[in-house]
């Protein structure tokens, strides 16, 4: 049974706040954030005022166009900051791939995106991992953090900020935040005894544990700990959190996770310990160098400190005025409590606005168990990228796993899906069309795509589907977005088969003209596919765009509005046709992968794919 003996709160606060740092800070007069509502302590006693803290959408309209009411042109999104106890695995890569697709989509909408990721480097788990490897914690963190950066490069992750919790600017922000919360009367000292899961870095309720006090996520026994710690008065925020969620049901997504969060809050919030006496590898508690700040109380602040420029004064105020509040925290469902309960309460205590949304996705599983470093049942993302290329990996996981739910990996299914969707439906359609254009029209478009498609049924279908894809992206329905773009590809394939331009080209002048127009219509369809799929498969999309005769610079300048029909113009000359996506030959993936050129790499080779169909 966990038990806590609370020292006198007054005494602790007096003890802690008798310092120059805290004395210079007056909690009743803070009103200096650009992005927050100023507050006085009085606000905390009034539940009706709690919504003031929430910058999230107040729409109660369920899951439709979930960011549409934000209005602003900034979009700040975050991945969790990954523990550096071990190198990344496919589970950690999954959150980042999804975040990257969302960031790229928001950039297409011409939002000013700040995409934040990084590494969580303090705490017992990391110190133990370093010791096991025979390194110092800081050397260990440098190596593993670098492995994350390298993987993000391999996976074409377009992050804007990479924050490490060992960065001095982060440490300064954490200390300032701690001091604010303390000054607000929300930190006290107490003894604690309970069962601790080192892998979760969390004290557990005995009732939530398996036999032998095993953690249900990590299947390892929790250890009994007794410590004299500082506590955060989470219980004080119970009513305000309830109110925030009542007024902003969109704060937690998908909607079915909201019930879980509401359940936790309803069952009664307990104060939690935010310092560790037994852990050296961490940020020292201001004015008590014998304790370090609890790794979660430290790492969550990374979302704020990441906003600071390297040469900027490391203060909370500067960080907050540089983009806070975040539009979206993308996380796995295992860390929902920290993000949807602890974090908002911490922010309220410090008088900082709340993020707009926390989205908890599901797990990648292997044999039904969460894939993870602690269980050792991971899938190597670097290996997958080397064998199949970044676009295949990104596409497979985003298409295959309905965002929010769990999904199991199978290599057989991976190969089947990638071959069918990317190599056949998209790659082959482009290749055969370009082949026909080269043979019959010197690779040059005969007419504007707008003119070619007047009253055309494929154009009508594409317009409808591309709008549908936009709505799916907007609602973070990434799998449905992929599926819808593929439907455009299917419609294009159906059209070319029905029209059979290869036959028309042989049937005299009028039929030749129709065939030439049909090719323009299909290539315009491909252009739109390339843009609409670019959040998911940026490398593949660039290759499609290049084949259509555009430069990389032109590709980098596209926006979602370019999905409007009519981009390709008469006279545009297509590039030399070559397969844009190699079919994976079962068993010989390692050889075929090299055909999928990475953006900027010179490794392009002719794939061992089936030669393009030129009917
Ligand atoms: N360090 C904390 C996060 C602090 S954020 C301020 C942490 N790190 S973690 O490395 O353990 O996990 C990071 C993310 O990876 C979490 O969102 C977690 O859900 C996700 N995943 C880890 N394994 C996963 C799967 N098998 N499948 C999908 N995502 C999973 O928690």
XYZ file of C-alpha atoms and ligand atoms in Angstrom:
646
model
C 0.000 0.000 0.000
C 1.349 3.412 -0.925
C 1.297 5.843 1.915
C 2.274 9.425 2.245
C 2.980 11.408 5.343
C 2.527 15.030 4.516
C 4.737 17.526 6.243
C 3.198 20.853 6.965
C 2.582 22.471 3.596
C 3.123 25.886 5.068
C 6.459 24.869 6.511
C 7.657 23.334 3.295
C 6.683 26.292 1.239
C 8.261 28.647 3.678
C 11.400 26.548 3.592
C 11.493 26.392 -0.152
C 10.525 29.901 -0.937
C 12.951 31.677 1.303
C 15.233 32.243 -1.631
C 16.109 35.247 -3.749
C 14.796 33.554 -6.892
C 11.355 32.965 -5.515
C 11.105 36.123 -3.561
C 11.593 38.081 -6.726
C 8.532 36.402 -8.171
C 5.103 37.472 -7.123
C 2.410 35.020 -8.217
C -0.430 37.431 -7.660
C 0.826 39.893 -10.219
C 1.773 37.680 -13.137
C 0.183 38.890 -16.268
C 3.022 38.973 -18.671
C 2.410 36.222 -21.182
C 1.412 37.109 -24.676
C -0.377 33.830 -25.195
C -2.093 33.330 -21.921
C -4.715 34.810 -19.785
C -3.267 36.466 -16.711
C -4.515 35.151 -13.415
C -4.517 35.686 -9.759
C -4.696 32.974 -7.146
C -8.391 33.690 -6.778
C -9.097 32.091 -10.125
C -8.119 28.717 -8.774
C -11.014 28.690 -6.389
C -13.583 29.275 -9.070
C -14.353 26.320 -11.268
C -16.384 28.482 -13.614
C -13.209 30.310 -14.634
C -11.200 27.264 -15.530
C -11.910 27.433 -19.233
C -9.812 30.558 -19.311
C -6.754 28.359 -19.381
C -7.839 26.246 -22.242
C -6.895 27.423 -25.663
C -8.348 24.300 -27.209
C -11.318 24.371 -29.520
C -14.572 24.743 -27.678
C -16.433 23.048 -30.497
C -18.638 20.225 -29.312
C -19.259 19.019 -32.829
C -17.416 15.736 -32.414
C -14.639 14.814 -34.781
C -15.331 16.878 -37.887
C -12.644 19.249 -39.081
C -11.075 19.216 -35.674
C -8.643 22.049 -36.215
C -10.912 24.264 -38.271
C -11.902 26.505 -35.389
C -8.314 27.375 -34.508
C -8.288 30.204 -36.955
C -4.624 31.118 -36.514
C -1.977 30.432 -39.093
C 0.430 28.694 -36.695
C 0.449 24.997 -36.079
C 2.733 23.723 -33.348
C 2.835 19.992 -32.949
C 4.940 17.693 -30.829
C 5.941 14.077 -30.612
C 6.796 12.693 -27.191
C 10.415 13.197 -26.218
C 11.835 9.714 -26.507
C 13.693 7.989 -23.720
C 17.280 7.361 -24.634
C 17.644 4.156 -22.656
C 17.954 2.351 -26.004
C 17.989 3.250 -29.695
C 14.663 3.922 -31.413
C 12.448 1.074 -32.529
C 9.513 0.990 -34.906
C 7.047 1.907 -32.127
C 8.835 5.181 -31.447
C 9.249 5.823 -35.155
C 5.504 5.384 -35.638
C 4.547 8.476 -33.603
C 7.146 10.523 -35.431
C 6.088 9.373 -38.903
C 2.488 10.249 -38.094
C 3.536 13.636 -36.717
C 5.582 14.284 -39.834
C 2.628 13.512 -42.102
C 0.473 15.923 -40.101
C 3.178 18.604 -40.145
C 3.590 18.264 -43.902
C -0.162 18.461 -44.437
C -0.407 21.606 -42.306
C 2.462 23.143 -44.298
C 0.515 22.387 -47.475
C -2.315 24.389 -45.907
C 0.251 27.178 -45.638
C 0.298 27.168 -41.851
C 3.446 28.256 -40.054
C 4.350 24.885 -38.652
C 6.672 24.244 -35.740
C 7.202 20.509 -35.506
C 8.894 19.593 -32.239
C 10.527 16.327 -31.343
C 13.432 15.371 -29.120
C 14.838 13.115 -26.441
C 14.067 12.594 -22.768
C 17.464 12.071 -21.198
C 17.207 12.250 -17.416
C 16.158 9.804 -14.744
C 16.958 6.472 -13.258
C 16.166 4.431 -16.357
C 18.671 6.363 -18.463
C 21.358 6.371 -15.760
C 21.005 2.596 -15.413
C 21.183 2.072 -19.190
C 24.349 4.180 -19.350
C 25.954 2.239 -16.500
C 25.066 -1.045 -18.179
C 26.815 0.163 -21.341
C 29.820 1.293 -19.340
C 29.354 4.933 -20.357
C 28.717 8.094 -18.467
C 25.081 9.238 -18.687
C 25.970 12.205 -20.854
C 28.042 10.147 -23.318
C 25.277 7.602 -23.477
C 22.663 10.301 -24.139
C 24.770 11.844 -26.906
C 25.014 8.513 -28.704
C 21.371 7.498 -28.457
C 20.033 10.962 -29.147
C 22.159 10.969 -32.303
C 20.655 7.611 -33.290
C 17.199 9.219 -33.136
C 18.338 12.094 -35.325
C 19.867 9.687 -37.824
C 16.680 7.653 -38.019
C 14.576 10.767 -38.534
C 16.850 11.673 -41.441
C 16.458 8.211 -42.944
C 12.692 8.437 -42.586
C 12.458 11.918 -44.151
C 11.200 13.477 -40.932
C 10.941 17.239 -41.372
C 11.122 18.365 -37.749
C 11.793 22.013 -36.967
C 13.034 21.660 -33.389
C 14.853 18.857 -31.662
C 14.998 19.385 -27.913
C 17.190 17.386 -25.564
C 16.240 17.593 -21.916
C 19.924 17.893 -21.030
C 20.114 21.147 -22.990
C 20.958 24.009 -20.556
C 18.143 26.163 -21.942
C 15.681 23.401 -21.122
C 17.059 23.039 -17.614
C 16.643 26.775 -17.023
C 13.020 26.627 -18.184
C 12.261 23.638 -15.946
C 13.700 25.364 -12.904
C 11.757 28.533 -13.595
C 8.578 26.547 -14.068
C 9.158 24.614 -10.843
C 9.638 27.862 -8.983
C 6.394 29.271 -10.350
C 4.435 26.230 -9.295
C 6.049 26.399 -5.893
C 5.235 30.087 -5.583
C 1.659 29.246 -6.405
C 1.550 27.027 -3.337
C 1.292 23.765 -5.244
C 4.449 22.024 -4.074
C 4.911 20.471 -0.649
C 7.201 17.970 0.969
C 6.143 14.534 2.190
C 7.331 10.978 2.717
C 6.195 8.446 0.210
C 6.203 4.717 0.119
C 4.974 2.827 -2.896
C 5.666 0.479 -5.785
C 7.736 2.013 -8.552
C 8.056 0.872 -12.178
C 11.417 2.113 -13.398
C 10.477 1.524 -17.030
C 7.360 3.696 -16.716
C 9.232 6.013 -14.317
C 6.047 6.035 -12.264
C 4.699 4.977 -8.880
C 1.901 2.482 -9.443
C -1.333 1.687 -7.664
C -1.106 -1.848 -6.344
C -4.547 -2.639 -7.740
C -3.311 -1.956 -11.316
C -0.472 -4.478 -11.089
C -0.288 -8.099 -12.188
C 0.862 -11.022 -10.022
C 4.144 -10.500 -8.236
C 3.543 -6.721 -8.526
C 4.431 -6.795 -12.219
C 3.776 -3.720 -14.343
C 1.123 -4.633 -16.966
C 3.027 -2.788 -19.724
C 6.552 -3.946 -19.025
C 5.813 -7.264 -17.308
C 8.563 -6.582 -14.792
C 8.133 -6.421 -11.004
C 7.805 -2.959 -9.515
C 10.155 -2.130 -6.696
C 9.118 -0.894 -3.282
C 10.468 2.574 -2.603
C 10.319 4.874 0.349
C 11.396 8.444 -0.169
C 11.136 11.930 1.170
C 9.932 13.847 -1.904
C 8.361 17.051 -3.081
C 4.783 16.661 -4.260
C 2.674 18.487 -6.785
C -0.850 19.229 -5.523
C -2.667 17.666 -8.455
C -5.796 17.065 -6.375
C -6.319 20.808 -6.220
C -7.006 20.824 -9.964
C -9.641 18.109 -10.026
C -12.592 20.431 -10.531
C -10.814 22.635 -13.012
C -9.744 19.688 -15.120
C -13.279 18.336 -15.107
C -14.490 21.704 -16.288
C -11.859 21.999 -19.013
C -12.873 18.626 -20.415
C -16.566 19.391 -20.147
C -16.132 22.617 -22.051
C -13.590 21.247 -24.524
C -14.388 17.639 -25.285
C -12.113 17.850 -28.320
C -9.113 18.289 -26.024
C -8.559 14.536 -25.862
C -8.695 12.585 -29.110
C -9.766 10.121 -30.371
C -13.034 10.725 -28.560
C -13.031 7.243 -26.993
C -9.911 8.151 -25.025
C -11.750 11.069 -23.444
C -13.894 8.632 -21.422
C -10.757 7.062 -20.043
C -9.365 10.423 -18.968
C -12.681 11.496 -17.464
C -12.766 8.191 -15.579
C -9.337 8.821 -14.038
C -10.305 12.279 -12.955
C -13.644 11.149 -11.568
C -12.014 8.428 -9.509
C -10.114 11.141 -7.639
C -6.788 12.765 -8.445
C -3.901 12.093 -6.127
C -0.974 14.446 -5.671
C 2.160 13.029 -7.224
C 5.788 13.127 -6.295
C 7.854 15.424 -8.509
C 11.318 14.874 -7.118
C 13.606 11.946 -6.486
C 16.048 11.744 -3.609
C 17.612 8.571 -4.979
C 18.365 9.795 -8.517
C 21.366 11.952 -9.327
C 20.964 12.096 -13.090
C 18.468 14.905 -13.378
C 17.853 18.597 -12.865
C 18.457 19.632 -9.264
C 15.407 20.846 -7.381
C 15.827 24.591 -6.918
C 17.214 25.080 -3.425
C 17.536 21.435 -2.562
C 20.494 19.908 -4.346
C 19.858 16.565 -2.654
C 16.849 15.967 -4.872
C 16.378 15.951 -8.622
C 13.200 16.848 -10.464
C 11.037 13.883 -11.475
C 11.735 13.009 -15.088
C 8.150 13.645 -16.250
C 7.920 17.026 -14.532
C 11.144 17.801 -16.395
C 10.441 16.296 -19.832
C 6.958 17.738 -20.383
C 8.523 21.177 -20.258
C 10.529 20.212 -23.333
C 7.473 21.119 -25.404
C 7.925 24.682 -24.195
C 11.725 24.975 -24.022
C 11.973 23.634 -27.592
C 10.435 26.877 -28.782
C 13.503 28.853 -27.710
C 16.153 29.755 -30.245
C 19.673 28.754 -29.271
C 20.862 32.314 -28.845
C 17.800 33.426 -26.884
C 17.442 34.135 -23.206
C 16.267 30.869 -21.676
C 13.128 32.056 -19.944
C 9.599 30.730 -19.802
C 8.229 33.998 -21.042
C 10.412 34.017 -24.152
C 9.623 30.400 -24.919
C 5.901 30.902 -24.510
C 5.832 33.937 -26.716
C 7.502 31.912 -29.474
C 4.562 29.675 -30.353
C 2.831 28.364 -27.259
C 0.241 26.895 -26.889
C 0.842 23.784 -28.948
C -1.920 22.859 -31.361
C -1.360 19.149 -30.955
C 0.522 16.761 -28.698
C 0.760 13.458 -30.492
C 1.423 10.615 -28.072
C 0.916 6.898 -27.567
C -1.998 5.857 -25.388
C 0.347 4.694 -22.587
C 1.313 8.230 -21.727
C -2.144 9.764 -21.900
C -2.448 10.338 -18.151
C 0.723 12.432 -18.124
C -0.444 14.563 -21.034
C -4.163 14.877 -20.422
C -4.169 15.104 -16.620
C -0.770 15.979 -15.119
C 0.398 18.369 -17.819
C -2.710 20.583 -17.987
C -2.776 20.803 -14.193
C 0.914 21.756 -14.124
C 0.302 24.428 -16.762
C -2.681 25.809 -14.878
C -0.599 26.007 -11.755
C 2.060 28.008 -13.595
C -0.551 30.192 -15.280
C 0.239 29.012 -18.782
C -2.303 28.284 -21.523
C -3.214 24.690 -22.303
C -2.431 22.908 -25.553
C -5.336 22.603 -27.946
C -5.364 18.862 -28.317
C -3.794 15.655 -27.080
C -4.137 12.746 -29.492
C -3.353 9.294 -28.094
C -2.645 6.760 -30.817
C -2.546 2.995 -30.405
C 0.376 0.573 -30.267
C 2.273 -1.312 -32.891
C 2.174 -4.809 -31.540
C 4.017 -8.033 -32.135
C 1.989 -11.111 -31.307
C -0.510 -8.863 -29.584
C 2.042 -7.336 -27.152
C 3.146 -3.701 -27.317
C 6.413 -3.556 -29.206
C 8.968 -2.006 -26.906
C 12.512 -1.655 -25.747
C 11.743 -3.038 -22.322
C 10.063 -6.195 -23.645
C 12.692 -6.579 -26.352
C 10.146 -7.492 -29.050
C 10.946 -4.620 -31.353
C 11.103 -4.178 -35.090
C 14.158 -2.377 -36.408
C 13.133 0.731 -38.360
C 16.608 1.213 -39.805
C 16.510 -2.286 -41.171
C 13.073 -1.710 -42.716
C 14.167 1.573 -44.284
C 17.286 -0.014 -45.727
C 15.318 -2.834 -47.246
C 12.232 -1.001 -48.454
C 12.947 2.730 -48.408
C 11.329 5.473 -46.316
C 8.184 5.916 -48.406
C 7.198 2.267 -48.120
C 7.715 2.263 -44.358
C 5.827 5.497 -43.850
C 2.992 4.475 -46.157
C 2.573 1.016 -44.713
C 2.232 2.019 -41.073
C 0.036 5.032 -41.713
C -2.204 3.165 -44.151
C -2.350 -0.109 -42.290
C -2.990 1.065 -38.735
C -6.134 3.069 -38.258
C -4.801 6.072 -36.393
C -5.813 5.658 -32.770
C -6.038 1.845 -32.821
C -3.402 -0.850 -32.340
C -1.933 -2.619 -35.359
C 0.150 -5.737 -35.823
C 3.079 -5.911 -38.265
C 3.497 -8.721 -40.762
C 6.162 -8.657 -43.443
C 4.009 -10.576 -45.873
C 1.274 -7.973 -45.606
C 3.813 -5.158 -45.844
C 5.083 -6.458 -49.186
C 1.585 -7.136 -50.500
C 0.276 -3.665 -49.658
C 3.312 -1.791 -50.916
C 3.403 -3.675 -54.200
C -0.301 -3.301 -54.813
C -0.637 0.350 -53.864
C 2.634 2.097 -54.563
C 4.239 -0.041 -57.260
C 1.107 -1.038 -59.170
C -1.723 1.428 -58.665
C 0.442 4.529 -58.625
C 3.837 3.652 -60.101
C 2.595 1.596 -62.995
C -0.140 4.035 -63.961
C 2.371 6.846 -64.274
C 4.863 4.708 -66.112
C 2.536 3.314 -68.695
C 1.036 6.774 -69.350
C 4.434 8.379 -69.814
C 5.454 5.504 -72.064
C 2.453 6.119 -74.301
C 3.053 9.865 -74.336
C 6.651 9.383 -75.358
C 5.757 6.992 -78.139
C 2.924 9.065 -79.572
C 3.392 12.709 -78.512
C 7.144 13.188 -78.017
C 6.565 13.323 -74.233
C 4.773 16.664 -74.673
C 1.289 17.578 -73.486
C -0.977 18.414 -76.415
C -3.478 20.524 -74.493
C -4.097 22.204 -71.128
C -5.380 19.733 -68.570
C -8.273 22.071 -67.805
C -9.399 22.149 -71.416
C -8.810 18.409 -71.923
C -11.096 17.525 -69.029
C -14.168 19.658 -69.678
C -17.135 17.565 -68.538
C -14.844 14.626 -67.926
C -15.947 12.010 -65.385
C -12.436 11.278 -64.096
C -11.920 14.959 -63.334
C -15.187 15.041 -61.380
C -14.182 11.936 -59.403
C -10.706 13.323 -58.644
C -12.108 16.626 -57.404
C -14.493 14.858 -55.068
C -11.874 12.453 -53.742
C -9.176 15.023 -53.189
C -11.538 17.079 -51.055
C -12.409 13.926 -49.138
C -8.692 13.278 -48.548
C -8.254 16.826 -47.260
C -10.998 16.331 -44.681
C -9.443 13.044 -43.567
C -6.042 14.652 -43.111
C -7.609 17.531 -41.259
C -9.232 15.083 -38.856
C -6.024 13.086 -38.396
C -7.617 10.112 -40.162
C -4.350 9.260 -41.837
C -5.259 5.770 -42.963
C -8.467 7.013 -44.569
C -6.496 9.811 -46.243
C -4.149 7.218 -47.809
C -7.079 5.095 -48.856
C -8.811 8.027 -50.520
C -5.721 9.013 -52.486
C -5.433 5.404 -53.600
C -9.032 5.592 -54.786
C -7.904 8.395 -57.084
C -5.241 6.044 -58.432
C -7.826 3.302 -58.906
C -10.093 5.718 -60.767
C -7.141 6.643 -63.035
C -6.395 2.987 -63.765
C -10.018 2.303 -64.532
C -10.131 5.279 -66.857
C -7.053 4.323 -68.849
C -8.297 0.760 -69.207
C -11.738 1.915 -70.355
C -10.398 4.512 -72.761
C -7.592 2.263 -74.072
C -5.602 5.160 -75.577
C -3.088 2.678 -77.030
C -5.866 1.567 -79.396
C -7.154 5.084 -80.085
C -3.690 6.235 -81.139
C -3.920 3.807 -84.027
C -7.406 4.871 -85.194
C -6.971 8.094 -87.121
C -6.852 11.784 -86.324
C -9.940 12.332 -84.113
C -9.261 9.241 -82.022
C -5.595 10.262 -81.765
C -6.663 13.615 -80.347
C -8.927 11.920 -77.819
C -6.093 9.617 -76.772
C -3.682 12.539 -76.403
C -6.266 14.325 -74.214
C -6.780 11.201 -72.135
C -3.084 11.055 -71.365
C -3.172 14.668 -70.217
C -6.139 13.852 -67.983
C -4.335 10.907 -66.420
C -1.130 12.836 -65.908
C -3.060 15.661 -64.255
C -4.587 13.016 -62.004
C -1.064 11.824 -61.187
C -0.005 15.373 -60.388
C -2.848 15.694 -57.916
C -2.054 12.289 -56.395
C 1.534 13.348 -55.933
C 0.523 16.420 -53.921
C -2.197 14.663 -51.957
C 0.109 11.808 -50.996
C 3.121 14.007 -50.256
C 2.496 14.210 -46.484
C 2.770 10.421 -46.375
C 5.326 9.633 -49.096
C 7.351 12.802 -49.721
C 10.113 11.060 -51.684
C 7.753 9.198 -53.978
C 5.723 12.355 -54.546
C 8.831 14.262 -55.553
C 9.711 11.520 -58.039
C 6.236 11.700 -59.563
C 6.420 15.473 -59.766
C 9.836 15.342 -61.399
C 8.617 12.901 -64.015
C 5.869 15.367 -64.844
C 8.561 17.843 -65.835
C 8.750 19.957 -62.672
C 11.830 20.897 -60.672
C 12.442 20.030 -57.035
C 12.091 23.709 -56.254
C 8.631 23.716 -57.794
C 7.737 20.641 -55.762
C 8.901 22.298 -52.566
C 6.678 25.273 -53.295
C 3.420 23.326 -53.692
C 0.443 23.901 -51.439
C -2.821 22.051 -51.020
C -4.506 24.611 -53.300
C -2.396 23.140 -56.116
C -4.565 20.037 -55.970
C -7.100 22.095 -57.915
C -7.575 20.593 -61.345
C -5.757 22.386 -64.169
C -2.073 22.561 -63.204
C -0.600 20.833 -66.264
C -0.461 23.044 -69.324
C -0.116 22.392 -73.058
C 3.505 22.160 -74.157
C 4.811 20.864 -70.805
C 7.470 18.278 -71.536
C 7.599 15.190 -69.359
C 10.869 13.787 -68.037
C 12.314 10.503 -69.193
C 9.925 7.803 -67.960
C 11.367 5.489 -65.381
C 9.748 3.413 -62.688
C 9.202 5.583 -59.648
C 8.664 2.713 -57.287
C 10.242 -0.700 -57.521
C 8.036 -3.669 -56.926
C 9.353 -5.656 -53.969
C 10.228 -9.125 -55.167
C 9.428 -11.403 -52.244
C 12.700 -12.640 -50.781
C 14.914 -10.171 -52.633
C 13.810 -6.969 -50.965
C 17.347 -5.929 -50.153
C 18.208 -5.662 -53.833
C 15.030 -3.987 -54.985
C 15.064 -1.309 -52.282
C 17.965 0.506 -53.796
C 15.761 1.519 -56.686
C 13.720 3.700 -54.424
C 15.907 6.765 -54.472
C 16.022 8.846 -51.360
C 15.546 12.510 -51.921
C 18.947 14.033 -52.490
C 20.696 10.679 -52.766
C 22.425 9.599 -55.929
C 21.749 5.949 -55.365
C 19.057 5.569 -58.015
C 19.169 2.315 -59.926
C 16.785 0.637 -62.267
C 14.665 -1.512 -60.021
C 14.206 -5.195 -60.381
C 10.572 -4.414 -60.854
C 8.450 -5.727 -63.633
C 9.044 -3.506 -66.625
C 6.405 -0.851 -67.053
C 3.339 -2.032 -68.861
C 3.112 -0.362 -72.190
C -0.060 -1.747 -73.597
N 9.917 9.841 -22.449
C 8.543 9.572 -22.412
C 7.757 10.656 -23.082
C 7.961 12.019 -22.494
S 7.103 13.237 -23.391
C 7.344 14.612 -22.583
C 8.267 8.239 -23.130
N 9.209 7.840 -23.976
S 9.165 6.440 -24.772
O 10.360 6.428 -25.570
O 9.004 5.367 -23.860
O 7.904 6.472 -25.640
C 7.710 7.491 -26.562
C 6.506 7.261 -27.415
O 6.680 6.088 -28.196
C 5.216 7.088 -26.629
O 4.199 7.858 -27.232
C 4.901 5.647 -26.795
O 3.530 5.422 -26.774
C 5.466 5.411 -28.184
N 5.651 3.998 -28.382
C 6.563 3.190 -27.792
N 6.303 1.918 -28.184
C 5.237 1.905 -29.009
C 4.628 0.944 -29.802
N 4.964 -0.307 -29.758
N 3.673 1.360 -30.671
C 3.354 2.683 -30.845
N 3.922 3.600 -30.112
C 4.688 3.228 -29.026
O 7.219 7.670 -22.902
